[in-house]
Coordinates of C-alpha atoms and ligand atoms in Angstrom, one line a residue:
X1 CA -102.6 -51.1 -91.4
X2 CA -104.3 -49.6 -88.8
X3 CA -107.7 -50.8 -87.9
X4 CA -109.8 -47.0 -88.6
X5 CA -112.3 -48.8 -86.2
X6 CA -109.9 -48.6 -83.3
X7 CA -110.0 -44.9 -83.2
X8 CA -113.8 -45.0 -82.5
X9 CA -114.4 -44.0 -79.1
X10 CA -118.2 -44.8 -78.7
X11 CA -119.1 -48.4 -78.1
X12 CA -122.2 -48.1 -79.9
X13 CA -120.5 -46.8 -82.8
X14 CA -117.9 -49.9 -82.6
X15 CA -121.0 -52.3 -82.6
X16 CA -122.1 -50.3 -85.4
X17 CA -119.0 -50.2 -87.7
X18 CA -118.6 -54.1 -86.8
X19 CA -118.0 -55.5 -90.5
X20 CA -115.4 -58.6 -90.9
X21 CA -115.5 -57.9 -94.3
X22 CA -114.7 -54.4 -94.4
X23 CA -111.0 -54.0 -96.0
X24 CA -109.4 -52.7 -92.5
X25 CA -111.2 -55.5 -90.2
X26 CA -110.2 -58.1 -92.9
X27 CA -106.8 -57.1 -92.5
X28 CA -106.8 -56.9 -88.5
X29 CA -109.9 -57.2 -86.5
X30 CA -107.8 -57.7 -83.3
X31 CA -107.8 -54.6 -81.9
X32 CA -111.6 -54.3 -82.3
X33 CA -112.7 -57.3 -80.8
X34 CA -110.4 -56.6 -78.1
X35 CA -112.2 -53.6 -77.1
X36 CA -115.4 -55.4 -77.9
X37 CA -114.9 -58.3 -75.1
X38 CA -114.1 -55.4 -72.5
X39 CA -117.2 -53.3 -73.2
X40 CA -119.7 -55.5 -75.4
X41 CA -118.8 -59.1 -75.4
X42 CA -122.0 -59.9 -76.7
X43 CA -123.9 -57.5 -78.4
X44 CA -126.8 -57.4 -81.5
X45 CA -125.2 -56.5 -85.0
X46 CA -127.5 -54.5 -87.4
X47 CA -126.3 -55.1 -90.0
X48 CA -126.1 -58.7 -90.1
X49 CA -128.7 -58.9 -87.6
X50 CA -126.9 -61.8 -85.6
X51 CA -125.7 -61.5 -81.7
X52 CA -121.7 -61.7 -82.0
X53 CA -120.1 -63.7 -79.4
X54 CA -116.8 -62.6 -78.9
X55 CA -115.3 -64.2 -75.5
X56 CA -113.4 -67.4 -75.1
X57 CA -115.9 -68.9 -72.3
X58 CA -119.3 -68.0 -73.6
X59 CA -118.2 -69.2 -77.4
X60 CA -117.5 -72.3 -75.2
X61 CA -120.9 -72.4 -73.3
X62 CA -122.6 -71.7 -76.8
X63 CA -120.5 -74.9 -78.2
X64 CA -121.4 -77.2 -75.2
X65 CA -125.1 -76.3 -74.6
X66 CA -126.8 -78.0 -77.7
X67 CA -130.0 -77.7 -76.4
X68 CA -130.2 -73.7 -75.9
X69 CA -127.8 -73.2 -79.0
X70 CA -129.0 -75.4 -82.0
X71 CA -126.9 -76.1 -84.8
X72 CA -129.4 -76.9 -87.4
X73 CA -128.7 -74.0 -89.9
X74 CA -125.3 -73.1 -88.4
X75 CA -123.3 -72.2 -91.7
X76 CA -126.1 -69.8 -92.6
X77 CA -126.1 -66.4 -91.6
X78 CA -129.7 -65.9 -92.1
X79 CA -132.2 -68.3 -91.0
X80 CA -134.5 -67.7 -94.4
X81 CA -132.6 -66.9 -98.1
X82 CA -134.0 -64.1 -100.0
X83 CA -137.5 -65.4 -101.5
X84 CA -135.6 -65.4 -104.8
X85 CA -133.2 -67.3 -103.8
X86 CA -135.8 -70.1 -102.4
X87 CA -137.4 -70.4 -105.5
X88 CA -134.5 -71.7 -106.8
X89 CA -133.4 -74.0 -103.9
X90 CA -136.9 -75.7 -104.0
X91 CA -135.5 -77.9 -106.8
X92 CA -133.7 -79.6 -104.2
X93 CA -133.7 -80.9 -100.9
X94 CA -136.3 -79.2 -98.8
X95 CA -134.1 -78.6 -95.6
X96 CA -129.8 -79.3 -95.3
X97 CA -129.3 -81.9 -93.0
X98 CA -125.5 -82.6 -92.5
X99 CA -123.3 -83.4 -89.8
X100 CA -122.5 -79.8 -88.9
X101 CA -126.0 -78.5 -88.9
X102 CA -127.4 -81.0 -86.7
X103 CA -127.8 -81.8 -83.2
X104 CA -128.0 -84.8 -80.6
X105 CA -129.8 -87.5 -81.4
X106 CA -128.9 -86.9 -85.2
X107 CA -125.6 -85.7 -84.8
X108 CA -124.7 -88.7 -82.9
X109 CA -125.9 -90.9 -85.4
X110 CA -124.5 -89.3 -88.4
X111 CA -121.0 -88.6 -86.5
X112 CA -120.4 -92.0 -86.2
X113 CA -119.8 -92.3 -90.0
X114 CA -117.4 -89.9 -90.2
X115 CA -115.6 -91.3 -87.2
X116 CA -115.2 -94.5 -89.6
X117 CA -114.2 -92.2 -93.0
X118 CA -111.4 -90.0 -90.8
X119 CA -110.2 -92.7 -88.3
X120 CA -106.5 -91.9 -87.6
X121 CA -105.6 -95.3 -89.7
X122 CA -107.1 -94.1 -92.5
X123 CA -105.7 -90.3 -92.0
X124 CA -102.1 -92.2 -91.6
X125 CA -102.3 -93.8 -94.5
X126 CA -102.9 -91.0 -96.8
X127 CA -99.6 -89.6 -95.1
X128 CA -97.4 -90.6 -99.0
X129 CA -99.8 -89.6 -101.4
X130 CA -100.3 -86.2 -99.6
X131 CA -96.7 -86.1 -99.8
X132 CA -96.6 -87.1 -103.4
X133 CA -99.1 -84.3 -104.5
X134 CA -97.9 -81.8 -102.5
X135 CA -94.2 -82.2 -104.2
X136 CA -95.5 -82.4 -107.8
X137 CA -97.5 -79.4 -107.2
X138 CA -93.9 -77.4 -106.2
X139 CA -92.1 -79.3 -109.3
X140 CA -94.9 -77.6 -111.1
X141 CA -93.6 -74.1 -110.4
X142 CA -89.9 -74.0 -108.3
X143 CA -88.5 -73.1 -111.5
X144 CA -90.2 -69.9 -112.3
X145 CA -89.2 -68.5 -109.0
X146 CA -92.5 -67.0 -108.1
X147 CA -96.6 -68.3 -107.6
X148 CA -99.3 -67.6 -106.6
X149 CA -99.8 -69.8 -103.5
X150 CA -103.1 -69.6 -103.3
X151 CA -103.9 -69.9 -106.4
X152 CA -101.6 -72.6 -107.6
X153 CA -100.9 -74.8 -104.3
X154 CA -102.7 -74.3 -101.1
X155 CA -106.2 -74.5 -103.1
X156 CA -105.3 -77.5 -105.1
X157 CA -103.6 -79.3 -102.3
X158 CA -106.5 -79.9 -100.0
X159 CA -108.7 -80.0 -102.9
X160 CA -106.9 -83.0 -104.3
X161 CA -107.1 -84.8 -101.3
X162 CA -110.6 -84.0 -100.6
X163 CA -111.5 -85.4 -104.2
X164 CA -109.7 -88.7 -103.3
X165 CA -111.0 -89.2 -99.8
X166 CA -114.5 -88.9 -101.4
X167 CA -113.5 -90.7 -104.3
X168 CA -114.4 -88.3 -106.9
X169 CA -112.1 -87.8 -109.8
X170 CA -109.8 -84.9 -109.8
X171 CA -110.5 -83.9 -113.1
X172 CA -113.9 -82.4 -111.3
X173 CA -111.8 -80.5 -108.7
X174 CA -112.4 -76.8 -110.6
X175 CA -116.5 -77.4 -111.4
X176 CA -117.0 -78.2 -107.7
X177 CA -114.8 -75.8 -106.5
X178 CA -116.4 -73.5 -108.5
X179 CA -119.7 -74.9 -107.1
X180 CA -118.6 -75.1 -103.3
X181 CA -117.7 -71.3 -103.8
X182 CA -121.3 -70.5 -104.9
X183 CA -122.5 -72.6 -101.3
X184 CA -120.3 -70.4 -99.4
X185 CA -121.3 -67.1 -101.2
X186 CA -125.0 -68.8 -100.4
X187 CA -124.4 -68.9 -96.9
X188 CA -122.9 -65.6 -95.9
X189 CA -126.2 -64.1 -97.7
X190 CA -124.0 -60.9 -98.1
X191 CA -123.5 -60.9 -101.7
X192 CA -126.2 -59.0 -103.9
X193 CA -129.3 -60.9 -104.7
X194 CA -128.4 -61.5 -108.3
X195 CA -125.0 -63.2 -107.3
X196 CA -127.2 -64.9 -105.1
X197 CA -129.7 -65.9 -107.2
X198 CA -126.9 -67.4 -109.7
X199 CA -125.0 -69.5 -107.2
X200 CA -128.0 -71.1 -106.0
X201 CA -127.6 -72.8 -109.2
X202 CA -124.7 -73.5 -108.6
X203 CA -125.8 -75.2 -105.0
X204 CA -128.6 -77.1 -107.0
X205 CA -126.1 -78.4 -109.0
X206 CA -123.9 -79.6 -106.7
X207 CA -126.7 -81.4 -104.9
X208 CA -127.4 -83.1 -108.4
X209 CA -123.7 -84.1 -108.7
X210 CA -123.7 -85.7 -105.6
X211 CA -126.9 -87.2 -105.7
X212 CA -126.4 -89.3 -109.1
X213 CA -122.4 -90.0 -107.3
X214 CA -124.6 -91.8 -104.0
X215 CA -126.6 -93.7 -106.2
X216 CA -123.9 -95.1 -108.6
X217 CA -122.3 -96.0 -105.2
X218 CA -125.0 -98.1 -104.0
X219 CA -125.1 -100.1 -107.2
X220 CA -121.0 -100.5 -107.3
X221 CA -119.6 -99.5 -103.5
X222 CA -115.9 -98.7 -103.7
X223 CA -113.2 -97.8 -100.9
X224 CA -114.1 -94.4 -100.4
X225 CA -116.1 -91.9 -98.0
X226 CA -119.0 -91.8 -100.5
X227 CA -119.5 -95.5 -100.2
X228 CA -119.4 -95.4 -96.3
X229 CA -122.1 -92.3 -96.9
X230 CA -124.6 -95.1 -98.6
X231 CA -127.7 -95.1 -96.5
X232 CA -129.2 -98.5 -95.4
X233 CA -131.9 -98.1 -97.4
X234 CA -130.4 -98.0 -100.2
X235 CA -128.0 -101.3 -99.5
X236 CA -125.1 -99.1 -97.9
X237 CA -123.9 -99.5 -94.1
X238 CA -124.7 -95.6 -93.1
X239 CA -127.5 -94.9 -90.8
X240 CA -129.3 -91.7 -92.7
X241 CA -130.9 -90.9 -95.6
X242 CA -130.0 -90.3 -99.0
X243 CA -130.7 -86.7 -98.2
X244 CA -128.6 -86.6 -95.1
X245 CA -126.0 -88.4 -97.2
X246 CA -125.9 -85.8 -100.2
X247 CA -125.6 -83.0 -97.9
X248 CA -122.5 -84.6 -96.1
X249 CA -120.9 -85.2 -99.3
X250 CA -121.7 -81.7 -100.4
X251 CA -120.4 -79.9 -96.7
X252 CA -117.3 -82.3 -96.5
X253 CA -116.1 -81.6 -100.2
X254 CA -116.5 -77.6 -98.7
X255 CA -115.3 -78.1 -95.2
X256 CA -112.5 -80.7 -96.4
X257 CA -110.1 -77.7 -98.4
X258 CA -111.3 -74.2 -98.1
X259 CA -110.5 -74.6 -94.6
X260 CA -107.6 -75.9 -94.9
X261 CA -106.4 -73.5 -98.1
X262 CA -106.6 -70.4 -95.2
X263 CA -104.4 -72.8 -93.1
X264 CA -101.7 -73.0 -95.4
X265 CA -102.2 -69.2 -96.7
X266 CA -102.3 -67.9 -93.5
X267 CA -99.6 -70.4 -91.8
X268 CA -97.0 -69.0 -94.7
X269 CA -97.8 -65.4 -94.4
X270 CA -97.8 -65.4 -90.3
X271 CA -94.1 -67.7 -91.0
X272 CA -92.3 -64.7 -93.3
X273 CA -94.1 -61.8 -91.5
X274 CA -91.9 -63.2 -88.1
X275 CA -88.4 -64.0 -90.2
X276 CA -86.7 -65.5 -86.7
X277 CA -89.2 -68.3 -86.3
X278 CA -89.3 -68.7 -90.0
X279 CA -85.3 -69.6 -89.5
X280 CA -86.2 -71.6 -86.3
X281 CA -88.7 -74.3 -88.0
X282 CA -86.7 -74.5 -90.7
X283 CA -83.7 -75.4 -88.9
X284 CA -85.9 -77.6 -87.3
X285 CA -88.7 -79.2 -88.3
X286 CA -90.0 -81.4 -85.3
X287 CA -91.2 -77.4 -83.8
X288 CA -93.8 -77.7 -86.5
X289 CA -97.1 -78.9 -85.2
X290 CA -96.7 -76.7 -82.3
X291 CA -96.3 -74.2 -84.8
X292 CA -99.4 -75.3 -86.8
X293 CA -101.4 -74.6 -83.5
X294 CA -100.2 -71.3 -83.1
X295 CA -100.8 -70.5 -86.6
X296 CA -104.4 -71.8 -86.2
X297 CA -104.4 -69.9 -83.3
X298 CA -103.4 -66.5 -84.4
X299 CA -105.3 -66.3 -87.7
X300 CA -108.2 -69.1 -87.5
X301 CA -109.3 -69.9 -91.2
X302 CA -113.0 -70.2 -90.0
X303 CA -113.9 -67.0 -88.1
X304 CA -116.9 -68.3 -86.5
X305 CA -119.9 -70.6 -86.9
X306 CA -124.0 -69.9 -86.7
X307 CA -125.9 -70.8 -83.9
X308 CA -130.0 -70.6 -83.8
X309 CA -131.1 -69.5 -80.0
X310 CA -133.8 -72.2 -78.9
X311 CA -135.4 -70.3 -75.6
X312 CA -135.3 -67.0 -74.4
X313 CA -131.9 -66.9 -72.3
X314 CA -129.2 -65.0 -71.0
X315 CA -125.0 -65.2 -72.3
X316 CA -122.5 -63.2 -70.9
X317 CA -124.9 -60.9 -69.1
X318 CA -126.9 -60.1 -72.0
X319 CA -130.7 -61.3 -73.0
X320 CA -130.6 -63.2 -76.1
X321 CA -134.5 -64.0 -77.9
X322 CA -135.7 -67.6 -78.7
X323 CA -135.0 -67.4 -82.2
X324 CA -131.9 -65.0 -82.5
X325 CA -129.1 -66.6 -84.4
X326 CA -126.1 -66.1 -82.9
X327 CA -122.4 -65.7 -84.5
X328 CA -119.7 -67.4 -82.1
X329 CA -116.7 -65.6 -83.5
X330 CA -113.6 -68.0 -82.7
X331 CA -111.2 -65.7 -84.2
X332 CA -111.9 -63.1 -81.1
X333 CA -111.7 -65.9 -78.5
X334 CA -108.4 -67.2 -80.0
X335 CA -107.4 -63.5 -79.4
X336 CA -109.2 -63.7 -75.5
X337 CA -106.6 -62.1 -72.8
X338 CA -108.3 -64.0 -70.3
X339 CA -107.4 -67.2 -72.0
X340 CA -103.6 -66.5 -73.7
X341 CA -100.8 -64.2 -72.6
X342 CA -100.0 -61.5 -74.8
X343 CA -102.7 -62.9 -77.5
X344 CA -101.8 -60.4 -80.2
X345 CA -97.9 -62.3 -80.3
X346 CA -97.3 -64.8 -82.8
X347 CA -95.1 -67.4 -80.6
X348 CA -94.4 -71.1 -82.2
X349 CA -93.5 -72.0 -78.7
X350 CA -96.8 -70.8 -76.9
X351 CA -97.0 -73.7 -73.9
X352 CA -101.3 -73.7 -74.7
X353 CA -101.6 -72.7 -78.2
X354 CA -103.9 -76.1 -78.3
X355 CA -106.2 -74.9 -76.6
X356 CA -107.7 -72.3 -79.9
X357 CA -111.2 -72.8 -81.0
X358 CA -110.1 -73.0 -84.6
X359 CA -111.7 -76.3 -84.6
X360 CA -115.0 -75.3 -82.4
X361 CA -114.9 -77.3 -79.5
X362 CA -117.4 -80.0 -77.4
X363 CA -119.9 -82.3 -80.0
X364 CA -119.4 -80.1 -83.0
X365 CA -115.1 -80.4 -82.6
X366 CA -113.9 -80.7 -86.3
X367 CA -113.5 -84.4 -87.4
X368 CA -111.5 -83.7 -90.2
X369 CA -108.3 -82.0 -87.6
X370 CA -106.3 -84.9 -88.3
X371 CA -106.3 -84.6 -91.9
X372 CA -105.9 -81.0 -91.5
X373 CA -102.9 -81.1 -89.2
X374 CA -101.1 -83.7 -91.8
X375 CA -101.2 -81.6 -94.5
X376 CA -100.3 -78.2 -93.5
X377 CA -97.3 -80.3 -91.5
X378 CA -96.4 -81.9 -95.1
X379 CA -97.2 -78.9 -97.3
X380 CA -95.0 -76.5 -94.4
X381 CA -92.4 -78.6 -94.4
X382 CA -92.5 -79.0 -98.2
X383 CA -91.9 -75.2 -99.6
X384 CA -89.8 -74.3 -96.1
X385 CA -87.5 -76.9 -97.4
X386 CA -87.4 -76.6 -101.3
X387 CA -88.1 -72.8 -101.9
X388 CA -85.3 -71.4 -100.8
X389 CA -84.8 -67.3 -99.8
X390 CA -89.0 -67.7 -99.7
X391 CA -90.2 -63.9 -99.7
X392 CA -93.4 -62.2 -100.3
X393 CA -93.5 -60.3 -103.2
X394 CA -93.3 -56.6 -103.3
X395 CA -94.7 -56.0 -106.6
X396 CA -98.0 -57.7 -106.3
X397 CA -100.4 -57.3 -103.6
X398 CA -101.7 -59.8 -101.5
X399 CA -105.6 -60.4 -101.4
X400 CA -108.3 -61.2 -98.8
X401 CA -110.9 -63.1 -98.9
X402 CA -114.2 -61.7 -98.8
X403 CA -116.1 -64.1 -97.1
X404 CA -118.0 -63.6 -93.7
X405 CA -116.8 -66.9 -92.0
X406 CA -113.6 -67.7 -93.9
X407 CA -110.0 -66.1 -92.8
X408 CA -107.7 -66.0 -95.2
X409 CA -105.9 -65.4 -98.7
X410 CA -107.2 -64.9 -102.2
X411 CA -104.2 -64.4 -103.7
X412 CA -100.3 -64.8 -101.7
X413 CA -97.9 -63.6 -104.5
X414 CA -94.4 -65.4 -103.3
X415 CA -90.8 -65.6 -104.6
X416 CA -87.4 -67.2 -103.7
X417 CA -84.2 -68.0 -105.5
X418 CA -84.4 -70.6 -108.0
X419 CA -82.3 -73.5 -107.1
X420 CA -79.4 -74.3 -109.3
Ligands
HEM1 C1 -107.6 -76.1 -91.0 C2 -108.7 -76.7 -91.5 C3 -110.0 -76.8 -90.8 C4 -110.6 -75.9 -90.0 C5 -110.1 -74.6 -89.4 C6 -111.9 -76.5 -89.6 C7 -112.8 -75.9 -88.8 C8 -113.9 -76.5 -88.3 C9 -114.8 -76.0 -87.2 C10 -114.6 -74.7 -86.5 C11 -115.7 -76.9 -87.0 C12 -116.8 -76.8 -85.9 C13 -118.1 -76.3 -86.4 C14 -119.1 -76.0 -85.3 O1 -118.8 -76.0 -84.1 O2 -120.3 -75.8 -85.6 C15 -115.6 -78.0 -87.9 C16 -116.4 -79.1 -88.0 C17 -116.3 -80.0 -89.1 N1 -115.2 -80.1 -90.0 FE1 -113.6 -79.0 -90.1 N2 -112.0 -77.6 -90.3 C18 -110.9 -77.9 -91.0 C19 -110.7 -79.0 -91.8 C20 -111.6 -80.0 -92.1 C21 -111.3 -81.1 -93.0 C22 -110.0 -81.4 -93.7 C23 -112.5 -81.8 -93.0 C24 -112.8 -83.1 -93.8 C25 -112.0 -83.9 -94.4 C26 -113.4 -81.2 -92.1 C27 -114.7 -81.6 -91.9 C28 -115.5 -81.1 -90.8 C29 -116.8 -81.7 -90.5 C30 -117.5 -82.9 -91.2 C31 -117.3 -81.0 -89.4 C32 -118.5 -81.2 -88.6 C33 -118.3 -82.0 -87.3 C34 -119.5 -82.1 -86.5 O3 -120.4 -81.3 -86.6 O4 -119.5 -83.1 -85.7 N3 -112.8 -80.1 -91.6 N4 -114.4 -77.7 -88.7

């Protein structure tokens, strides 16, 4: 489909009409923010009142200078919630304090924790039981010769894992996805207030769950990232809080698989939409993790992150106030002429496709990558090599999600020839 936004001629108006959730931006927002990097490559959005960054180098200044571009607050899209909405949250934690939303000296401290829980040793090792749940997850459905594969593998996958790298049981994988899905609704502040008002119980609840988990942990540590999130004070090894602690557990149980469900979605759909490099990974696999670059590339499962604007400054030419939150919008630099030949090509042999922001880049670089990498390269190889003939299907539509920051599938309806 044809963006409608690319037959806008006024600038102004394209600023206007900017809307990653509208249906024809979901679908491709290329062209747009091509247009946009030319002639407003940073410029104030209305409607979600944030200033979009949209080029490769000044995402990359906003990434590296901490100090001008905080992180505190940088999965909301609005620095307050909806007074309703705060009523509700003030049964928990007064602020969010994780990892992602921090910066130096915090982050520093707090990073070295998760440098511990996603060491490559430990990433390596989880290398056969990925494998293991990835393949009962096909057994579960190769013989009906069609699925869902959002719905029925590349949400459970990651979630799976994610549940055992915590250590929480995976009977609890659909109440906190359910819950994590009412933190991401939270955060894009785009959904009416009700909604809103509903999954901020949903968010409290969470919190709760992982509140009582921390404790247990600290009377009866196991191996798992929830013991290693124990705060000192409480007889663990970590050096944070019990708050800081729960809302790690909370953002790595979020950041952990939706991220990597739009890898897989979006990996598999870019795969059959380009049938000759399809046929080219599958005849051989070792072109794979390139490919998993350029997929990462191409459609980036995280669009963009938040950034609050500490000092009254200046970014690509354009005054930004102390106090503005900015919107660095990865999915327009991976797309950045100035940084990748023909950006709009899907190529599993692109020399730089490393070199995407799909991960952010500079203090802030995603610490779960590894893990991320070794199971889209499992899962790939998986369904490339046991569903064979694999076609979308024509009959059933496939379905974005409707989220702000996340790229990617709701629905993927697939089919192939069941094997004899
Ligand atoms: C394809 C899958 C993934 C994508 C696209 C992705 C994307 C990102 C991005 C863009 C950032 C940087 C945020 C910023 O600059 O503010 C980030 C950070 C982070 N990611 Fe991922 N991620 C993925 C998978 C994972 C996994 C599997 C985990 C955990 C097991 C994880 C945990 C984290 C954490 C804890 C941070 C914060 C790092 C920090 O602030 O120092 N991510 N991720």
């Amino acid at each position: 489909m044809a963006p409608q936004s690319t037959n806008i001629e006024d600038a102004d108006a394209l600023v206007a009409a900017f809307n990653p959730m509208a249906p024809d931006q979901m679908e491709n927002p290329y062209a747009m923010y091509s247009r946009l990097r030319r002639e407003r490559p940073v410029f104030y959005s209305p409607m979600f009142d944030l200033w979009v960054v949209t080029r490769y180098a000044d995402i990359a200044e906003v990434e590296r200078d901490t100090e001008r571009f905080s992180s505190v607050g940088a999965l909301d899209a609005k620095a307050e919630p909806h007074p309703a909405v705060r009523e509700i949250l003030k049964q928990g934690y007064s602020q969010f304090q994780s990892l992602v939303q921090s910066d130096p000296p915090n982050h520093t401290r707090m990073r070295n924790v998760f440098g511990r829980a996603l060491s490559p040793q430990r990433v390596a090792a989880m290398e056969s039981a990925i494998r293991a749940t990835t393949n009962g997850l096909i057994d579960g459905f190769i013989q009906d010769g069609q699925v869902d594969l959002v719905q029925q593998f590349a949400f459970a996958l990651p979630a799976f894992v994610i549940c055992d790298l915590i250590g929480v049981p995976r009977s609890d994988m659909q109440q906190l996805k359910g819950w994590s899905d009412d933190k991401t609704l939270l955060m894009s502040a785009t959904a009416p207030i009700e909604q809103q008002v509903e999954s901020a119980h949903g968010f409290i609840a969470m919190e709760r769950y992982f509140k009582e988990k921390i404790h247990e942990r600290s009377r009866r540590p196991r191996e798992d990232l929830l013991s290693l999130l124990v705060p000192m004070s409480m007889g663990g090894t970590a050096p944070m809080s019990e708050q800081e602690a729960v809302c790690n557990a909370m953002d790595i149980f979020s950041a952990g698989h939706e991220t990597t469900t739009g890898l897989l979605g979006n990996g598999i759909w870019l795969l059959l939409k380009h049938p000759e490099q399809l046929a080219a990974v599958k005849a051989d696999l070792s072109l794979l993790p390139n490919a998993i670059e350029e997929i990462l590339r191409k459609e980036p499962p995280v669009r963009g992150f938040f950034r609050q604007v500490m000092t009254d400054t200046t970014l690509g030419g354009v005054s930004l106030p102390k106090g503005a939150r900015t919107f660095i919008l990865y999915e327009s630099g991976n797309h950045d002429e100035t940084q990748f030949s023909e950006p709009e090509r899907f190529d599993i042999h692109r020399a730089d496709a490393r070199k995407h922001l799909a991960f952010g880049k500079g203090i802030h670089f995603c610490v779960g990558a590894p893990l991320a990498k070794l199971e889209g390269r499992i899962a790939f190889e998986q369904i490339l090599q046991r569903l064979p003939n694999l076609r979308l299907r024509t009959d059933e539509p496939t379905v974005r999600r409707p989220y702000l920051m996340l790229r990617g599938f709701e629905h993927l309806p697939l089919a192939w020839d069941v094997p004899a």
